[in-house]
Coordinates of C-alpha atoms and ligand atoms in Angstrom, one line a residue:
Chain O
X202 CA 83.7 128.8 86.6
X203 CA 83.1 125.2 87.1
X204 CA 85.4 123.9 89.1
X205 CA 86.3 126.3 92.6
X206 CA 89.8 127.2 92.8
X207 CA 91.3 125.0 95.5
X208 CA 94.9 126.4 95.9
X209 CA 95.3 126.3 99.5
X210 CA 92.4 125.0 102.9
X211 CA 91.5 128.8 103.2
X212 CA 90.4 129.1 100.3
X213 CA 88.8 125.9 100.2
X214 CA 87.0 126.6 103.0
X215 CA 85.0 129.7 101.3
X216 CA 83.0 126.8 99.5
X217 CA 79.3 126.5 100.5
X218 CA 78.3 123.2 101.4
X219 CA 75.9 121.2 100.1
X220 CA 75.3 118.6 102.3
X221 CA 73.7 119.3 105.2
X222 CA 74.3 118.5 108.8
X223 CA 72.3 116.4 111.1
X224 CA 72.3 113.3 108.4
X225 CA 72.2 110.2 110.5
X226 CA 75.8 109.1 109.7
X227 CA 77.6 107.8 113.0
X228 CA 79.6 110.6 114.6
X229 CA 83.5 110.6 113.3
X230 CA 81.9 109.0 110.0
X231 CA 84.2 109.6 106.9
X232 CA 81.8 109.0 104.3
X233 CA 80.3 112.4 105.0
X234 CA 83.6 113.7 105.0
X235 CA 84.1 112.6 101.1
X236 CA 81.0 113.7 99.9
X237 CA 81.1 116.7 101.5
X238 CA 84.2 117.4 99.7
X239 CA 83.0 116.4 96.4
X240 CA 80.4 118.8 96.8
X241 CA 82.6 121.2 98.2
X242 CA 84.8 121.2 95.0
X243 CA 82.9 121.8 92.3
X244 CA 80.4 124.9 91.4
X245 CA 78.3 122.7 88.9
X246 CA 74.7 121.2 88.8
X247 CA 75.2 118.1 90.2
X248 CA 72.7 114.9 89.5
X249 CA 73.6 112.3 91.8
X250 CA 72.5 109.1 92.7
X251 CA 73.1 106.5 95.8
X252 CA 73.3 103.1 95.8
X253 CA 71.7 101.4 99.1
X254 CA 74.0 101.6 102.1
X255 CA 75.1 104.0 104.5
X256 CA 75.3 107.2 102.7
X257 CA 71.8 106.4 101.1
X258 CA 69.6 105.4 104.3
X259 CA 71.8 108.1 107.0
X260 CA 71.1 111.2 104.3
X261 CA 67.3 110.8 103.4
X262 CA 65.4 109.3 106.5
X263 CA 61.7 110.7 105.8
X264 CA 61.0 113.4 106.3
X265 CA 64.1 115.0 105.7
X266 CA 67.1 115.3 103.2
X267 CA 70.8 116.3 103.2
X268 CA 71.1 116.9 99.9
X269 CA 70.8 120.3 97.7
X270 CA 71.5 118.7 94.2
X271 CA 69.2 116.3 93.0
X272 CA 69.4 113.1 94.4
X273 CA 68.0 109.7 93.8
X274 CA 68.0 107.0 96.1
X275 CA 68.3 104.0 93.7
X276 CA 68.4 99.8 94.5
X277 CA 71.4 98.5 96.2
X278 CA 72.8 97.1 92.6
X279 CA 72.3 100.3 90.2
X280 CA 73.7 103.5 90.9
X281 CA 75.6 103.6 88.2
X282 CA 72.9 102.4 86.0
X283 CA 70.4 105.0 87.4
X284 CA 73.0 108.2 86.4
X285 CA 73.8 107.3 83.4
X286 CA 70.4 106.7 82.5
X287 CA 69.8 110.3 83.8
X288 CA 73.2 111.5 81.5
X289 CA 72.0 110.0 78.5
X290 CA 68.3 111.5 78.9
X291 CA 70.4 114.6 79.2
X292 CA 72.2 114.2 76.1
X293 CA 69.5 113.6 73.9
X294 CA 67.5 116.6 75.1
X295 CA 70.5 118.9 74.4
X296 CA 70.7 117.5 71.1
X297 CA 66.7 118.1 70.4
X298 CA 66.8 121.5 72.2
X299 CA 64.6 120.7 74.9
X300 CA 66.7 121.6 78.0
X301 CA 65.4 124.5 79.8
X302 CA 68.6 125.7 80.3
X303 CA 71.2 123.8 77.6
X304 CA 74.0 126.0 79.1
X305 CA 73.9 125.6 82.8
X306 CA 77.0 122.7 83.4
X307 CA 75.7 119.8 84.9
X308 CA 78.1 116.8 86.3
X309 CA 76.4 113.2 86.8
X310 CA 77.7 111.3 90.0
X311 CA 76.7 107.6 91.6
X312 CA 78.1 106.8 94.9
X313 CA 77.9 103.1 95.9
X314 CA 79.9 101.3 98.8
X315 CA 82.1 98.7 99.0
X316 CA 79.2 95.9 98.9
X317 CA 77.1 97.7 95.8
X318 CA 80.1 98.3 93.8
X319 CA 82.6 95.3 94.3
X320 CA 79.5 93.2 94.7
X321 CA 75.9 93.8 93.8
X322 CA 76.2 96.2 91.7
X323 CA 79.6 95.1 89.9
X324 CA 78.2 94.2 86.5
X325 CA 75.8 97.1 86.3
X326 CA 78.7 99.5 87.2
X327 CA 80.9 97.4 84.5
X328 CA 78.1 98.2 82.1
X329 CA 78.2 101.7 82.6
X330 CA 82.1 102.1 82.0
X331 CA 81.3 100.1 79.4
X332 CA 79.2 102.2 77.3
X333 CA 81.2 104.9 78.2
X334 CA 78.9 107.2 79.6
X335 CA 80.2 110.7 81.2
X336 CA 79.7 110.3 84.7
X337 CA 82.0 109.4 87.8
X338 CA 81.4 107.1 89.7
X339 CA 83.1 106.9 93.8
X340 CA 83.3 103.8 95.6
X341 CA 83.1 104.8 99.6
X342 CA 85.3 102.2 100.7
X343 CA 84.7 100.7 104.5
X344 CA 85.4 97.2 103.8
X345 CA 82.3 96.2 104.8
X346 CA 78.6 95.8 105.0
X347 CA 78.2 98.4 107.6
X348 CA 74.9 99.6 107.1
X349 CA 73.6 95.4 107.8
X350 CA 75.6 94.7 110.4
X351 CA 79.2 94.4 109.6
X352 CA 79.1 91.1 106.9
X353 CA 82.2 90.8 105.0
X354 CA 82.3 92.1 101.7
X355 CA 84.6 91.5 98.3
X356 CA 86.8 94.6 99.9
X357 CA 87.4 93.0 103.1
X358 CA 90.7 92.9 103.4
X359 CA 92.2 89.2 104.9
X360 CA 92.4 88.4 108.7
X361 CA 89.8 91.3 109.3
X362 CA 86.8 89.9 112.0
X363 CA 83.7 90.5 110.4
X364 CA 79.8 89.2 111.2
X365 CA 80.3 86.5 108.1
X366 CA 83.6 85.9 109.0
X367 CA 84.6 86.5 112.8
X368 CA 87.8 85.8 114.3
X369 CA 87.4 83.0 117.0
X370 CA 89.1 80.2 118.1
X371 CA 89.5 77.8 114.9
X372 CA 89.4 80.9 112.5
X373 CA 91.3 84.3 111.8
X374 CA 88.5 85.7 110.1
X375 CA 88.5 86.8 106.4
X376 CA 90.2 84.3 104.6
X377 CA 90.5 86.1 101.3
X378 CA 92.1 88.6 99.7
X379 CA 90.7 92.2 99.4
X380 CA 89.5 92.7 95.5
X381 CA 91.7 95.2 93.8
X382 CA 89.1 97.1 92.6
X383 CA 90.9 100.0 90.7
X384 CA 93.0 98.0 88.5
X385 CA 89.5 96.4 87.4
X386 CA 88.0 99.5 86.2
X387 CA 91.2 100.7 84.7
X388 CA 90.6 97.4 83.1
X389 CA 87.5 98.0 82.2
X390 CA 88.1 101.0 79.8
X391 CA 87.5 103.7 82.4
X392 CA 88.9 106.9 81.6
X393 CA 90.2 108.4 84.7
X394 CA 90.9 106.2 88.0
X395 CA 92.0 106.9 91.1
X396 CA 92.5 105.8 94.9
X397 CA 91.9 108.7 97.4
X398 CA 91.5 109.2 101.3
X399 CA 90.0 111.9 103.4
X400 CA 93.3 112.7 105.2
X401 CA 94.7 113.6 102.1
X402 CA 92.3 116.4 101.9
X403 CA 93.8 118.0 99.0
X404 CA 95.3 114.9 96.6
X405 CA 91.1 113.7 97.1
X406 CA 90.0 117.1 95.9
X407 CA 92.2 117.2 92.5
X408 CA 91.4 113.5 91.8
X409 CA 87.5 114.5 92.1
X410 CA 88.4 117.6 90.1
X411 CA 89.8 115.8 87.4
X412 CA 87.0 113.0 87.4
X413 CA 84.3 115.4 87.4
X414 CA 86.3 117.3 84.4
X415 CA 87.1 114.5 82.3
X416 CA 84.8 113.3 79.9
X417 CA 83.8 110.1 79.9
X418 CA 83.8 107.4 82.8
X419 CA 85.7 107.8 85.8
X420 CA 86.2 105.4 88.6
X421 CA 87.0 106.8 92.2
X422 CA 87.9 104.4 95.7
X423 CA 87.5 106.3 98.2
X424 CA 88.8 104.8 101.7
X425 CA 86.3 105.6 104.2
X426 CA 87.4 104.7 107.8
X427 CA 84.2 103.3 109.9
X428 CA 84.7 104.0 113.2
X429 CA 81.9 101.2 114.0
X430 CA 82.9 98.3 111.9
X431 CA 86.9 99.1 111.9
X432 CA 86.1 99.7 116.0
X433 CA 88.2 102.4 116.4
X434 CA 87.2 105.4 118.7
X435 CA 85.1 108.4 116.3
X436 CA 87.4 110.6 117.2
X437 CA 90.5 109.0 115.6
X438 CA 89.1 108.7 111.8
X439 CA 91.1 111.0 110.7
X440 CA 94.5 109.1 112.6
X441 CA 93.3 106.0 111.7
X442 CA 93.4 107.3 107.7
X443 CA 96.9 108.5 108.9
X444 CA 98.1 105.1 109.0
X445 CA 96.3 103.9 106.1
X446 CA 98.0 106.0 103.7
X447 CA 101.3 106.0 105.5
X448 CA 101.6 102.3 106.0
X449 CA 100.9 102.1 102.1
X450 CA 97.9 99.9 102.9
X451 CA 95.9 102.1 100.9
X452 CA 98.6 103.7 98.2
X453 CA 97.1 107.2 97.1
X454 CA 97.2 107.0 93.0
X455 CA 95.6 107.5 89.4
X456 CA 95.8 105.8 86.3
X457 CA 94.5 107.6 83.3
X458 CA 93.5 106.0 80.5
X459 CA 94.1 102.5 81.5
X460 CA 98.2 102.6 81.1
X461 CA 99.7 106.2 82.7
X462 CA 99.8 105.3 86.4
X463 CA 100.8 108.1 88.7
X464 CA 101.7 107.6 92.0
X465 CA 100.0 111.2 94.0
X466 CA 101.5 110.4 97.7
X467 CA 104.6 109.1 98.6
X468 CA 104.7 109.1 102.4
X469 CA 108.1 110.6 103.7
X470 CA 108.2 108.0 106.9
X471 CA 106.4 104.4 105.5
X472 CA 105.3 103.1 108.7
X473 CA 104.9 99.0 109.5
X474 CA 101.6 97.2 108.5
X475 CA 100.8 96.3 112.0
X476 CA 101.2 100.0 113.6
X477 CA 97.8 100.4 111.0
X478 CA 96.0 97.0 112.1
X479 CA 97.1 97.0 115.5
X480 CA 94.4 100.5 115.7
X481 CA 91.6 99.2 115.0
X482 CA 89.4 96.1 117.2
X483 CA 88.8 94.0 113.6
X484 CA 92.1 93.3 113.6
X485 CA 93.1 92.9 117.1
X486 CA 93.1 88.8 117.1
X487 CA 95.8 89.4 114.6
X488 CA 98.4 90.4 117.4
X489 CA 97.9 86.6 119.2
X490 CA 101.2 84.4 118.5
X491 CA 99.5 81.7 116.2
X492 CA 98.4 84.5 114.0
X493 CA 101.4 85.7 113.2
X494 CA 102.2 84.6 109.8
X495 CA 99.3 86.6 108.8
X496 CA 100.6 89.8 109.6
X497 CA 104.0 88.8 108.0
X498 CA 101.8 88.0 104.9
X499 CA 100.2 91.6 105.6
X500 CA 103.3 93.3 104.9
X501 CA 104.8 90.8 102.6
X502 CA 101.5 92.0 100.2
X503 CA 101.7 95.5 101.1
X504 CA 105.3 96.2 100.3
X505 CA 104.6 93.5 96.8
X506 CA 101.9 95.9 95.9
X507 CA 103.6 99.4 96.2
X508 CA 106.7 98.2 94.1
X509 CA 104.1 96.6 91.5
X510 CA 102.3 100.3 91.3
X511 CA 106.0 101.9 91.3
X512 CA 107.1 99.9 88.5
X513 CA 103.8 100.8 87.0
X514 CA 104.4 104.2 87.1
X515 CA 107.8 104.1 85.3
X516 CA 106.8 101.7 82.6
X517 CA 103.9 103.3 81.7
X518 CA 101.7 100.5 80.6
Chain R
X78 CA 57.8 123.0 93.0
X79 CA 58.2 126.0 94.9
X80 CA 55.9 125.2 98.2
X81 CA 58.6 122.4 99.4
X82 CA 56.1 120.2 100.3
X83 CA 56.1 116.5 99.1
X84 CA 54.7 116.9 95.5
X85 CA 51.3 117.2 96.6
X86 CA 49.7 115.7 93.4
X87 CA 46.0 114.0 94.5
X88 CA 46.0 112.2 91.0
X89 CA 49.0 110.5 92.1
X90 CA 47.8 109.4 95.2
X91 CA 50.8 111.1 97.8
X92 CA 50.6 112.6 100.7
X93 CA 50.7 116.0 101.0
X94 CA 52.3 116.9 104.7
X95 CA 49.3 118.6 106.8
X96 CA 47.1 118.1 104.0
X97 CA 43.2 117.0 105.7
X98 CA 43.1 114.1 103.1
X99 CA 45.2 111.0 105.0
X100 CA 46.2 108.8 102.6
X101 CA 46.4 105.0 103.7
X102 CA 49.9 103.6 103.4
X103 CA 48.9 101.3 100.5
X104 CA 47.3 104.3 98.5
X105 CA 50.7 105.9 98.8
X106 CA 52.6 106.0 95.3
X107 CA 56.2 104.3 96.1
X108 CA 58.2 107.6 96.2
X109 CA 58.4 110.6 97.3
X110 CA 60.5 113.6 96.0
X111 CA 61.7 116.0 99.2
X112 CA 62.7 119.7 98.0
X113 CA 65.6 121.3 99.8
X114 CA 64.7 124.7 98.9
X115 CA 61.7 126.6 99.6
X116 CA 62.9 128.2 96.2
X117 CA 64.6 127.9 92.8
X118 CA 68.0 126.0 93.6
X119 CA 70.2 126.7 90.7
X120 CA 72.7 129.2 92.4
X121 CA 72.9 127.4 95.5
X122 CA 76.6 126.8 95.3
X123 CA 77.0 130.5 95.5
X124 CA 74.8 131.0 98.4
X125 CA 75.8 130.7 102.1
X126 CA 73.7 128.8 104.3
X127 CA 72.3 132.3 105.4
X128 CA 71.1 133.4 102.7
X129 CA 69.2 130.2 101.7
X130 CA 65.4 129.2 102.1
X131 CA 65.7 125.7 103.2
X132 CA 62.4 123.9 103.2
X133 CA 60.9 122.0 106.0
X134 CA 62.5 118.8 104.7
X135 CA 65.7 119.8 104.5
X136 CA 67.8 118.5 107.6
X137 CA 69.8 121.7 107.7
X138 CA 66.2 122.8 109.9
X139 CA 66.4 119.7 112.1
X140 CA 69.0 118.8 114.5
X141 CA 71.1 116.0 115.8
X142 CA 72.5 117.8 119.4
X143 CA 70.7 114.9 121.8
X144 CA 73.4 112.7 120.1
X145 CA 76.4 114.4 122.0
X146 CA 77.3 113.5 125.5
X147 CA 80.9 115.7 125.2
X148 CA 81.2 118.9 122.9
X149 CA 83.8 120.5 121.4
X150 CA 84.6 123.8 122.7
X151 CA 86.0 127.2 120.8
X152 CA 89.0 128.9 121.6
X153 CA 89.1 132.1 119.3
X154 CA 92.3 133.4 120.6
X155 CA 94.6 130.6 120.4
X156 CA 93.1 129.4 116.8
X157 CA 95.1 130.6 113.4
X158 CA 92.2 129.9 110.7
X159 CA 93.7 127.3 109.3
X160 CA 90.2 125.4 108.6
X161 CA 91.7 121.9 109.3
X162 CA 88.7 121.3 111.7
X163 CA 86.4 122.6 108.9
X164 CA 87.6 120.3 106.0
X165 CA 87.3 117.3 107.9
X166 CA 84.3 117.9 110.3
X167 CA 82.1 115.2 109.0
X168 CA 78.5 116.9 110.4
X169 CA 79.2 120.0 108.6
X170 CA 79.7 122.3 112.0
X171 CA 82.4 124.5 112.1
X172 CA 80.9 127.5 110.8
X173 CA 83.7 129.1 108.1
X174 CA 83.1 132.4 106.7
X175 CA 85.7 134.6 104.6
X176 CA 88.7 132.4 105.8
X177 CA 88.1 132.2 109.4
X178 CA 86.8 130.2 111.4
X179 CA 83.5 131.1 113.7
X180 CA 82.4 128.9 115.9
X181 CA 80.5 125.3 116.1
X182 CA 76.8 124.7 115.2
X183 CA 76.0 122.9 118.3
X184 CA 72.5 122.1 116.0
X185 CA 74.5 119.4 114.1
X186 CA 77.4 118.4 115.6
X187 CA 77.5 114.7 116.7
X188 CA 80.8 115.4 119.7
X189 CA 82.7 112.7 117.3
X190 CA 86.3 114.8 118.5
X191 CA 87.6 115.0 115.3
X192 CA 87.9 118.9 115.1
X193 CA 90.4 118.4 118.4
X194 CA 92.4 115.5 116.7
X195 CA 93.2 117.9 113.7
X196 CA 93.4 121.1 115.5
X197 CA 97.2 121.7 115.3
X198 CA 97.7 125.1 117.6
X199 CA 99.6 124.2 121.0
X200 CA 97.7 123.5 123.1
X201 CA 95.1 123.0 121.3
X202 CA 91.7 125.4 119.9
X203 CA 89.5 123.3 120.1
X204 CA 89.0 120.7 123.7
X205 CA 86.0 118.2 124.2
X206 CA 84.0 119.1 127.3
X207 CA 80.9 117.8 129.1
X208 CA 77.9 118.3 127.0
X209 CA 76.6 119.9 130.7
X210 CA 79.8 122.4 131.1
X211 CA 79.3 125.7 130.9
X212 CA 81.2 127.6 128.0
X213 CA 82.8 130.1 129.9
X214 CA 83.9 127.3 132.6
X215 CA 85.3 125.6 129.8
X216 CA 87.4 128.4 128.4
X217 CA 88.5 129.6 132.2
X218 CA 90.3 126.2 132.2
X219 CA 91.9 126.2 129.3
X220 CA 95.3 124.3 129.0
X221 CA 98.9 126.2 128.9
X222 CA 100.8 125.6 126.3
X223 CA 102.5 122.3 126.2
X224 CA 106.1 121.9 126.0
X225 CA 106.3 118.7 123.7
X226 CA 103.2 117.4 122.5
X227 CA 102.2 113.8 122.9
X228 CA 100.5 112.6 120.2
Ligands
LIG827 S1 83.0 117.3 117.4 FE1 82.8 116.3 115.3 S2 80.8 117.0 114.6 FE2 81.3 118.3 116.3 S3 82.3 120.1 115.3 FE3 83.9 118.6 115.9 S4 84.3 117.4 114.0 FE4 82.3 118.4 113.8
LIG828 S1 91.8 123.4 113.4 FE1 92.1 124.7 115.2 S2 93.5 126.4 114.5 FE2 92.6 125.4 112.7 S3 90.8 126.7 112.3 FE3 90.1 124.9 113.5 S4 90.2 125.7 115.6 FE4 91.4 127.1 114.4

């Protein structure tokens, strides 16, 4: 009864939304795309909270919210803080006997972006998995500080033009490597992680599924194309994810329990790095002749990465 | 709870919405809690969007259409149901019910194109037209189907 049967999109589509339209996300915005599907997949009370950024300011602009589950707008830092707050309140009234209704099943979410959870609110989302609260916790991944004005973030991938670190003459933008954010909280004694995209519509619902039904903390990266900050045309958010998960920029996978990592999409055609980069305007200054070592380096890390989580996967440790 | 308003509690100092009283901003309590639901919530994943009291604040009852300058138009008899459009419509408007697709809810879509992009019929169900076209226009000049498509 919790969890809605997802066996096919038809059925899928019977689910009844949650979020509600006429948020204030930009138009082709995947963020709404992920929580709506996360809502979409599971029957249960749901107490979320949202860190600062995007989701937070575009789905509760006063006087009006998109939300039908409770929903707290926290700091930019402590999502993850505020939920399981809420999930250990929740605990210790079951255990007096003062829930009004002990039996109802109740799930405890944070969403964060890229800049409150691989920066501000790192240590407070660390803590969380720490204490090893039951809640799950999804990282909307754009790379960037979107909602401020496009500054680069600990996720910005390298060579990427950003507000902090624009491409110009001297400079190729971003200088550093993206942050590999789900081996941390694999690290970090998380229970269930995983790396999902809205394309795959149906490898993002399981991995939510299992989150949401696995006790204990969960860890979710969600890539989250921004058709403003990636500057790529609205319409192509979906395409653009295409190429994500096909060029194996953004390998689809899970590792449960910090050692048994499973790979959940192998693409049949593995297209190049640059068909990926050479869509979107942040990394067009890439494609000029003295910049091309990066994009060798692009694909030199790319293809390094997807045998590291392939050997992973076999060795299970 | 029930009345959907913001929790009018005087004590507390917030502002009740059409409430005589106006409240000056630094009276206001930091905070304010907006219900969705005119009334009790707890079934609301089983309820359709029809048969839901949404409350004033709720932004299902307000509307984004002044965004659009192109729209995405509805072709019933070339569509199969497959829902792509509806699983990845970020503004929540392709209207689904019992495994078929409706139509759009031209309330909250944004014209961002991505229905079209996913819509896999040949030629497609779904085309962006002129937010000024005229739906019956629209459909008259449908595409034929298309040999090979480009993608
Ligand atoms: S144009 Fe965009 S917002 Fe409108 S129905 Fe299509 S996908 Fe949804
Ligand atoms: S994507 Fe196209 S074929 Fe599929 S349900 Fe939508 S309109 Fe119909």
């Amino acid at each position: 009864m919790a969890i809605t049967s997802i066996k096919n999109l038809k059925e899928f589509s019977t689910a009844n939304d949650r979020f509600e339209g006429a948020h204030l996300l930009c138009p082709g915005c995947a963020h709404s795309m992920i929580v709506r599907e996360l809502l979409n997949c599971t029957n249960d009370n749901l107490v979320i909270a949202s860190a600062t950024g995007c989701l937070e300011v575009c789905t509760a602009v006063y006087p009006y919210t998109s939300w039908d589950t409770s929903w707290i707008h926290i700091g930019f830092e402590n999502s993850a803080t505020a939920v399981t707050g809420a999930e250990a309140m929740y605990k210790a009234r079951k255990r007096k006997g003062t829930l009004k209704n002990p039996d109802a099943p109740v799930k405890f979410v944070a969403f964060g972006g890229d800049g409150a959870t691989y920066d501000i609110g790192f240590q407070w989302l660390s803590g969380a998995v720490e204490r090893g609260h039951d809640f799950t916790y999804i990282c909307l991944d754009n790379e960037v500080y979107a909602n401020t004005g496009g500054q680069r973030s600990s996720s910005t991938p390298i060579g990427a033009s950003s507000t902090t670190a624009p491409a110009g003459r001297v400079s190729y933008g971003k200088k550093e490597n993206k942050k590999d954010i789900v081996s941390i909280m694999a690290a970090n004694g998380a229970s269930y992680v995983a790396q999902v995209a809205p394309n795959k519509w149906k490898n993002m619902a399981q991995a939510f599924q299992k989150a949401l039904s696995t006790e204990g903390p969960c860890f979710i990266n969600a890539m989250s194309a921004c058709t403003t900050e990636w500057k790529f045309d609205p319409k192509d958010t979906i395409n653009i994810s295409d190429l994500a998960t096909d060029s194996l920029v953004f390998p689809l996978y899970e590792i449960v329990d910090g050692h048994e990592l499973n790979i959940t999409y192998r693409p049949k055609n593995i297209i190049p790095v640059k068909d990926y980069l050479a869509a979107q305007g942040r990394f067009r200054h890439l494609f000029k002749p003295e910049n091309a070592h990066i994009l060798e380096e692009w694909q030199k890390r790319v293809d390094a990465n997807w045998e590291r989580l392939q050997r992973r996967e076999e060795a299970r440790v | 709870m029930s009345n959907g308003n913001v929790l009018g509690n005087e004590k507390r100092g917030m502002v009740e919405l059409g409430a005589e009283k106006k409240v000056g901003w630094d009276e206001v309590t930091h905070g304010a809690v907006l219900y969705s639901f005119e009334d009790d919530a707890t079934d609301v994943s089983f309820r359709k969007a029809e048969d839901r009291n949404y409350a004033q604040f709720s932004s299902y009852v307000a509307t984004v259409a002044s965004w659009r300058t192109i729209k995405p138009v509805y072709n019933r008899d070339i569509c199969i149901d497959c829902q792509n459009c509806w699983v990845f419509c970020p503004d929540v408007s392709i209207i689904s019910r019992d495994k078929q697709m409706l139509g759009i809810d031209y309330d909250h879509c944004k014209g961002c194109g991505v229905c079209v992009e996913v819509c896999p019929t040949n030629p497609k169900s779904l085309l962006m037209f002129a937010e000024a076209q005229n739906l019956e226009d629209a459909l008259a000049s449908w595409p034929e189907k298309k040999k090979k498509e480009e993608k």
